[in-house]
C-alpha cells in the first residue's frame, strides 16, 4: 500500500479527487486542506503527497519536495521552474486523464521522476523564463497594487531603479504597459 | 434517475467530480468539456447541468440556465449576480462538502432553487456591487492591457471620458491605483 496525502484547499475538488484515488487498491489516501505541523496529516507519514500547484505547495510541514506530485494547468512554466528547483519529482497536468495522476503517484513512491508529457512544452519554456528574480519581485509588488514609492521602500531600492526594472519587464515580456506585463507574467505562472 | 450533464474544462477535475457523483444511485452522469451543439452532450437531454463557474457557463448549447447548478468559490459576488440575472437556480460553493452539490442537483431537478448557505454573504454583497456596466467595460479593457486611447476607440468614447470612468472605479473600489482596482474587481468576480 502507498500512503498518499492529498492536499487541496477546495473541499469539493479534494473530495472528488479522493473519490477517484479511492478506487485504486494499492493507494491509501488521506485528504486534507493545508496541513498543520501537528494533527492527522503530520502523523500520516505519507510516501507521496499530491498537491494543487495553485495552492501553497512549498514549505508543507513534514512533506519533502522529492515526495510531491504537483497538479498544474498547462501554461505555467514559472511554477514548473520553481518546483523543479525545489526538487519536486512529479508533475501532472490537470487536463490529463486520471490514469496519469495515479501513474505519477506510483512512480514518485519508488523515488523516480514523473513528468506528464502534456507539460513537456512548458518545461522547455521554463528554461527560457526571461525575468530576473529582482524584476519578478518588483512586478509582483506592482501586481498587488503598490505604487512605485512603496515598492522602492519595501525592496530598499531607489524609485528610479524600480521604474527601470518595470520598464525592463515591459520590454522583455513584449507587453504594452505595466498592466499588460502583469497579465502576461501572471498567466505564465511567473508571479 | 436524474440525467446530469457535468461540464468542466479540466479533465482531471471533471473525472474526479464524475467519480464522486457516480456513487449516487439516482444520478446518471455524462461528463464533458465545453459541449458542442451537436454530439453526445447535446443528445443527452440533461435534466440538470453542473457547470464550473470559472468556465464559460453562459450560452451553453441546449442547456437552459434554470436547469444549471453552478460551482463557484466564495468571494465572487459579481459572478453570482450575472448568473442570478440569467435565471440560474443552483449555487454551490467549491469549498462545501459533496453532499451539497448532490442536494443541489436533486433540488434543481424538481425546478426549485438551491443556494448553498456558504454563499449567502456573497449574495448580499452581489446586491451592492458598486460599478456601472460602463465602468466595468472600461475596467475590463484596461485589465487586458489596452491603453486609454484604444479603450476609447473600442467603446466609442472620448479619452477623457475613459479616464473619468477609471478614476470613478478607483474611487468606488477604494483602490490605490488602476492596477489595484483591477485586482480588487477581478478577485470579487466582477470582471
Coordinates of C-alpha atoms in Angstrom, one line a residue:
Chain A
X1 CA 0.0 0.0 0.0
X2 CA 1.2 3.5 -0.8
X3 CA 0.2 6.1 1.8
X4 CA -0.9 9.2 -0.1
X5 CA -1.6 12.6 1.4
X6 CA -3.8 14.7 -0.9
X7 CA -3.7 18.4 -0.3
X8 CA -6.2 20.8 -1.9
X9 CA -7.7 23.9 -0.5
X10 CA -11.1 23.4 -2.1
X11 CA -13.2 20.8 -0.3
X12 CA -15.4 19.8 -3.2
X13 CA -12.4 19.2 -5.5
X14 CA -10.4 17.5 -2.7
X15 CA -13.4 15.1 -2.0
X16 CA -13.7 14.4 -5.7
X17 CA -10.0 13.6 -6.2
X18 CA -10.1 11.4 -3.1
X19 CA -13.1 9.5 -4.5
X20 CA -11.1 8.9 -7.7
X21 CA -8.0 7.7 -6.0
X22 CA -10.1 5.6 -3.6
X23 CA -10.9 3.3 -6.4
X24 CA -7.2 2.1 -6.6
X25 CA -6.4 -1.0 -4.5
X26 CA -2.8 0.0 -3.8
X27 CA -3.5 3.6 -2.6
X28 CA -4.4 4.6 1.0
X29 CA -5.5 8.2 0.8
X30 CA -5.8 10.9 3.5
X31 CA -7.3 14.2 2.0
X32 CA -6.8 17.5 3.8
X33 CA -6.7 21.2 3.3
X34 CA -3.4 22.9 4.2
X35 CA -2.0 20.6 6.9
X36 CA -0.8 21.8 10.3
X37 CA 2.5 20.6 11.8
X38 CA 0.5 18.6 14.3
X39 CA -2.5 16.5 13.6
X40 CA -3.6 13.6 11.4
X41 CA -1.8 14.8 8.2
X42 CA 1.5 15.2 10.1
X43 CA 1.1 11.7 11.6
X44 CA 0.1 10.1 8.3
X45 CA 3.7 9.6 7.2
X46 CA 2.8 9.8 3.6
X47 CA 5.0 8.2 1.0
X48 CA 3.6 10.5 -1.7
X49 CA 2.0 13.9 -1.3
X50 CA -0.4 15.1 -4.1
X51 CA -0.7 18.9 -4.1
X52 CA -2.5 21.6 -6.0
X53 CA 0.0 23.7 -7.8
X54 CA -2.3 26.7 -7.4
X55 CA -2.0 26.5 -3.6
X56 CA 0.9 26.9 -1.3
X57 CA 2.8 23.8 -2.0
X58 CA 6.2 24.9 -0.9
X59 CA 7.1 24.6 2.8
X60 CA 4.5 22.0 3.6
X61 CA 5.1 20.8 7.2
X62 CA 6.6 17.3 7.2
X63 CA 6.5 16.8 3.5
X64 CA 9.7 16.7 1.5
X65 CA 9.6 18.1 -2.1
X66 CA 11.0 14.9 -3.6
X67 CA 7.9 13.0 -2.5
X68 CA 5.5 15.5 -4.1
X69 CA 3.3 15.2 -7.1
X70 CA 2.1 18.6 -8.3
X71 CA -1.1 19.1 -10.2
X72 CA -1.0 22.1 -12.5
X73 CA -2.6 23.6 -15.5
X74 CA -0.6 23.9 -18.7
X75 CA 0.9 27.3 -19.4
X76 CA 2.6 27.8 -16.1
X77 CA 6.3 27.5 -16.8
X78 CA 7.3 29.7 -13.9
X79 CA 5.6 27.3 -11.5
X80 CA 7.4 24.3 -13.0
X81 CA 10.7 26.1 -12.7
X82 CA 10.2 26.9 -9.1
X83 CA 9.0 23.4 -8.2
X84 CA 11.8 21.7 -10.1
X85 CA 14.4 23.8 -8.4
X86 CA 12.8 22.8 -5.1
X87 CA 13.4 19.1 -6.2
X88 CA 9.7 18.2 -6.8
X89 CA 9.7 14.9 -8.7
X90 CA 6.1 14.5 -10.0
X91 CA 4.2 16.8 -12.4
X92 CA 0.8 16.1 -13.8
X93 CA -1.4 18.3 -15.9
X94 CA -4.9 19.0 -14.6
X95 CA -6.1 18.4 -18.1
X96 CA -4.8 14.8 -18.3
X97 CA -6.7 11.6 -17.7
X98 CA -6.8 10.4 -14.0
X99 CA -4.5 7.5 -15.0
X100 CA -1.6 9.8 -15.3
X101 CA -2.0 11.1 -11.7
X102 CA -2.2 7.5 -10.5
X103 CA 0.9 6.6 -12.5
X104 CA 2.8 9.6 -11.1
X105 CA 1.9 8.6 -7.6
X106 CA 3.3 5.1 -8.1
X107 CA 6.4 6.4 -9.8
X108 CA 7.2 9.0 -7.2
X109 CA 6.6 6.4 -4.5
X110 CA 9.6 4.5 -5.9
X111 CA 11.8 7.6 -5.8
X112 CA 11.7 8.2 -9.5
X113 CA 10.5 11.2 -11.5
X114 CA 7.3 11.5 -13.4
X115 CA 6.7 14.4 -15.9
X116 CA 3.4 14.4 -17.7
X117 CA 4.1 14.6 -21.5
X118 CA 1.3 17.3 -21.6
X119 CA 3.7 19.6 -19.7
X120 CA 6.8 19.0 -21.9
X121 CA 6.5 22.2 -23.8
X122 CA 6.1 24.2 -20.6
X123 CA 9.3 22.6 -19.2
X124 CA 11.1 23.8 -22.3
X125 CA 9.7 27.3 -21.9
X126 CA 10.6 27.2 -18.2
X127 CA 14.3 27.1 -19.1
X128 CA 13.8 30.3 -21.1
X129 CA 11.9 32.4 -18.5
X130 CA 13.3 35.9 -19.3
X131 CA 12.9 37.8 -16.0
X132 CA 15.4 38.1 -13.2
X133 CA 14.3 37.4 -9.6
X134 CA 14.6 41.1 -8.8
X135 CA 12.4 42.1 -11.8
X136 CA 9.9 39.5 -10.7
X137 CA 9.9 40.9 -7.1
X138 CA 9.2 44.4 -8.4
X139 CA 6.5 43.1 -10.8
X140 CA 4.8 41.0 -8.0
X141 CA 4.7 44.1 -5.8
X142 CA 3.2 46.2 -8.6
X143 CA 0.6 43.4 -9.2
X144 CA -0.5 43.8 -5.6
X145 CA -1.3 47.4 -6.4
X146 CA 1.7 49.0 -4.6
X147 CA 2.8 52.4 -6.1
X148 CA 6.5 52.9 -7.1
X149 CA 7.4 54.7 -3.9
X150 CA 6.1 51.8 -1.7
X151 CA 7.8 49.1 -3.9
X152 CA 11.1 51.1 -3.6
X153 CA 10.8 51.3 0.2
X154 CA 9.9 47.7 0.6
X155 CA 12.7 46.4 -1.6
X156 CA 15.3 49.0 -0.4
X157 CA 15.7 50.5 -3.9
X158 CA 15.5 54.0 -5.4
X159 CA 12.3 54.9 -7.1
X160 CA 14.2 55.3 -10.5
X161 CA 15.6 51.8 -10.1
X162 CA 12.1 50.4 -9.6
X163 CA 10.9 52.3 -12.8
X164 CA 13.9 50.8 -14.7
X165 CA 13.0 47.3 -13.6
X166 CA 9.4 47.8 -14.6
X167 CA 10.5 49.2 -18.0
X168 CA 12.7 46.1 -18.5
X169 CA 9.9 43.8 -17.6
X170 CA 7.6 45.5 -20.1
X171 CA 10.2 45.3 -22.8
X172 CA 11.1 41.6 -22.1
X173 CA 7.6 40.4 -22.0
X174 CA 6.6 42.3 -25.1
X175 CA 3.8 44.0 -23.1
X176 CA 2.1 47.2 -24.0
X177 CA 2.3 48.7 -20.5
X178 CA 2.5 47.7 -16.8
X179 CA -0.9 46.2 -16.5
X180 CA -0.3 44.1 -19.7
X181 CA 3.1 42.9 -18.2
X182 CA 1.4 41.8 -15.0
X183 CA -1.3 39.9 -17.0
X184 CA 1.3 38.2 -19.2
X185 CA 3.6 37.2 -16.2
X186 CA 0.6 36.0 -14.1
X187 CA -0.9 33.8 -16.8
X188 CA 2.6 32.3 -17.4
X189 CA 2.7 31.4 -13.7
X190 CA 5.8 33.6 -13.1
X191 CA 4.2 35.6 -10.3
Chain B
X1 CA -32.9 8.7 -12.5
X2 CA -31.8 12.2 -12.9
X3 CA -29.8 12.8 -16.1
X4 CA -26.9 15.1 -15.2
X5 CA -24.5 16.8 -17.6
X6 CA -21.3 17.8 -15.9
X7 CA -19.3 20.5 -17.6
X8 CA -15.7 21.3 -16.5
X9 CA -12.8 22.3 -18.8
X10 CA -10.2 20.5 -16.8
X11 CA -10.2 16.7 -17.4
X12 CA -8.8 15.6 -14.1
X13 CA -11.3 17.6 -12.0
X14 CA -14.1 16.6 -14.3
X15 CA -13.2 12.9 -13.9
X16 CA -12.9 13.3 -10.2
X17 CA -16.3 15.0 -9.9
X18 CA -17.9 12.4 -12.1
X19 CA -16.4 9.7 -9.8
X20 CA -18.0 11.3 -6.9
X21 CA -21.4 11.7 -8.5
X22 CA -21.2 8.2 -9.8
X23 CA -21.6 6.8 -6.3
X24 CA -25.2 8.1 -6.2
X25 CA -27.9 5.6 -7.3
X26 CA -30.3 8.2 -8.6
X27 CA -27.8 10.1 -10.8
X28 CA -26.9 9.3 -14.4
X29 CA -23.9 11.4 -15.3
X30 CA -22.3 12.4 -18.6
X31 CA -19.1 14.4 -18.1
X32 CA -17.7 16.7 -20.8
X33 CA -15.6 19.7 -21.6
X34 CA -17.4 22.6 -23.3
X35 CA -20.2 20.8 -25.3
X36 CA -20.8 21.4 -29.0
X37 CA -24.3 22.0 -30.3
X38 CA -24.2 18.5 -31.9
X39 CA -22.8 15.4 -30.2
X40 CA -23.3 13.2 -27.2
X41 CA -23.8 16.1 -24.7
X42 CA -26.5 17.8 -26.9
X43 CA -28.3 14.4 -27.2
X44 CA -28.1 13.7 -23.5
X45 CA -31.2 15.8 -22.7
X46 CA -29.9 16.5 -19.2
X47 CA -32.3 17.4 -16.5
X48 CA -29.6 19.2 -14.6
X49 CA -26.4 20.7 -15.8
X50 CA -23.5 21.1 -13.3
X51 CA -21.0 23.8 -14.5
X52 CA -17.8 25.3 -13.3
X53 CA -18.4 29.0 -12.6
X54 CA -14.9 29.8 -13.7
X55 CA -15.6 28.5 -17.2
X56 CA -17.9 29.8 -19.9
X57 CA -21.2 28.8 -18.3
X58 CA -23.5 31.3 -20.2
X59 CA -24.8 30.4 -23.6
X60 CA -24.3 26.6 -23.3
X61 CA -25.9 25.0 -26.3
X62 CA -29.1 23.2 -25.4
X63 CA -28.9 24.0 -21.7
X64 CA -31.3 26.3 -20.1
X65 CA -30.0 28.5 -17.2
X66 CA -32.8 27.4 -14.9
X67 CA -31.5 23.8 -15.0
X68 CA -28.0 24.8 -14.1
X69 CA -26.1 24.2 -10.9
X70 CA -23.0 26.5 -10.8
X71 CA -19.9 25.6 -8.7
X72 CA -18.1 28.6 -7.5
X73 CA -15.5 29.8 -5.0
X74 CA -16.7 32.2 -2.3
X75 CA -15.8 35.9 -2.8
X76 CA -17.3 36.1 -6.4
X77 CA -20.4 38.3 -5.9
X78 CA -20.2 39.6 -9.5
X79 CA -20.5 36.1 -10.9
X80 CA -23.5 35.3 -8.6
X81 CA -25.2 38.5 -9.8
X82 CA -24.7 37.7 -13.5
X83 CA -25.8 34.1 -13.0
X84 CA -28.9 35.0 -11.0
X85 CA -29.9 37.5 -13.6
X86 CA -29.6 34.8 -16.2
X87 CA -32.1 32.8 -14.0
X88 CA -29.6 30.1 -12.8
X89 CA -31.3 28.2 -9.9
X90 CA -28.5 26.3 -8.2
X91 CA -25.4 27.7 -6.5
X92 CA -22.8 25.5 -4.6
X93 CA -19.5 26.6 -3.1
X94 CA -16.5 24.7 -4.2
X95 CA -15.5 24.6 -0.6
X96 CA -18.6 22.8 0.6
X97 CA -19.0 19.1 1.2
X98 CA -20.0 16.9 -1.8
X99 CA -23.4 16.4 -0.2
X100 CA -24.4 19.9 -1.0
X101 CA -23.6 19.5 -4.7
X102 CA -25.7 16.4 -4.7
X103 CA -28.6 18.1 -2.8
X104 CA -28.5 21.0 -5.3
X105 CA -28.8 18.6 -8.3
X106 CA -31.8 16.9 -6.8
X107 CA -33.4 20.3 -5.9
X108 CA -32.9 21.9 -9.3
X109 CA -34.2 18.7 -11.0
X110 CA -37.5 19.4 -9.4
X111 CA -37.5 23.0 -10.6
X112 CA -36.7 24.6 -7.3
X113 CA -33.8 26.8 -6.2
X114 CA -30.7 25.7 -4.2
X115 CA -28.4 28.3 -2.7
X116 CA -25.5 27.0 -0.6
X117 CA -25.5 28.8 2.7
X118 CA -21.8 29.3 2.3
X119 CA -22.6 31.7 -0.5
X120 CA -25.2 33.8 1.4
X121 CA -22.8 36.6 2.3
X122 CA -21.7 36.9 -1.3
X123 CA -25.4 37.1 -2.4
X124 CA -25.8 40.0 -0.1
X125 CA -22.7 41.7 -1.5
X126 CA -23.8 41.0 -5.0
X127 CA -26.8 43.3 -4.5
X128 CA -24.3 46.1 -3.6
X129 CA -21.9 45.8 -6.5
X130 CA -20.9 49.4 -6.9
X131 CA -19.8 49.7 -10.5
X132 CA -21.9 50.5 -13.5
X133 CA -21.8 48.3 -16.6
X134 CA -19.9 51.1 -18.5
X135 CA -17.3 51.4 -15.7
X136 CA -16.9 47.6 -15.8
X137 CA -16.5 47.6 -19.5
X138 CA -13.7 50.2 -19.3
X139 CA -12.0 48.4 -16.4
X140 CA -12.2 45.0 -18.2
X141 CA -10.5 46.6 -21.3
X142 CA -7.8 48.1 -19.1
X143 CA -7.3 44.7 -17.4
X144 CA -6.5 43.3 -20.9
X145 CA -3.6 45.8 -21.1
X146 CA -5.3 48.2 -23.5
X147 CA -4.1 51.8 -23.3
X148 CA -6.7 54.6 -22.8
X149 CA -6.7 55.6 -26.5
X150 CA -7.5 52.0 -27.5
X151 CA -10.3 51.6 -24.9
X152 CA -11.8 54.9 -26.1
X153 CA -11.8 53.8 -29.7
X154 CA -13.2 50.4 -28.9
X155 CA -16.0 51.7 -26.8
X156 CA -16.7 54.9 -28.9
X157 CA -15.8 57.2 -26.0
X158 CA -13.5 60.3 -25.7
X159 CA -10.2 59.6 -24.0
X160 CA -11.1 62.0 -21.1
X161 CA -14.3 60.1 -20.6
X162 CA -12.4 56.8 -20.3
X163 CA -10.0 58.5 -17.7
X164 CA -13.1 59.7 -15.8
X165 CA -14.6 56.2 -15.7
X166 CA -11.3 54.7 -14.5
X167 CA -11.0 57.4 -11.8
X168 CA -14.6 56.6 -10.6
X169 CA -13.7 52.9 -10.5
X170 CA -10.6 53.6 -8.4
X171 CA -12.6 55.8 -6.0
X172 CA -15.5 53.3 -5.7
X173 CA -13.4 50.3 -5.1
X174 CA -11.1 52.1 -2.6
X175 CA -8.2 51.1 -4.8
X176 CA -4.8 52.8 -4.7
X177 CA -4.4 53.0 -8.5
X178 CA -5.6 51.4 -11.7
X179 CA -3.7 48.1 -11.1
X180 CA -5.1 47.8 -7.6
X181 CA -8.6 48.4 -8.9
X182 CA -8.3 45.6 -11.5
X183 CA -7.0 43.3 -8.8
X184 CA -9.9 44.1 -6.5
X185 CA -12.6 43.8 -9.2
X186 CA -11.1 40.6 -10.5
X187 CA -10.9 38.9 -7.2
X188 CA -14.5 39.9 -6.5
X189 CA -15.6 38.2 -9.7
X190 CA -16.8 41.4 -11.3
X191 CA -14.6 41.2 -14.4

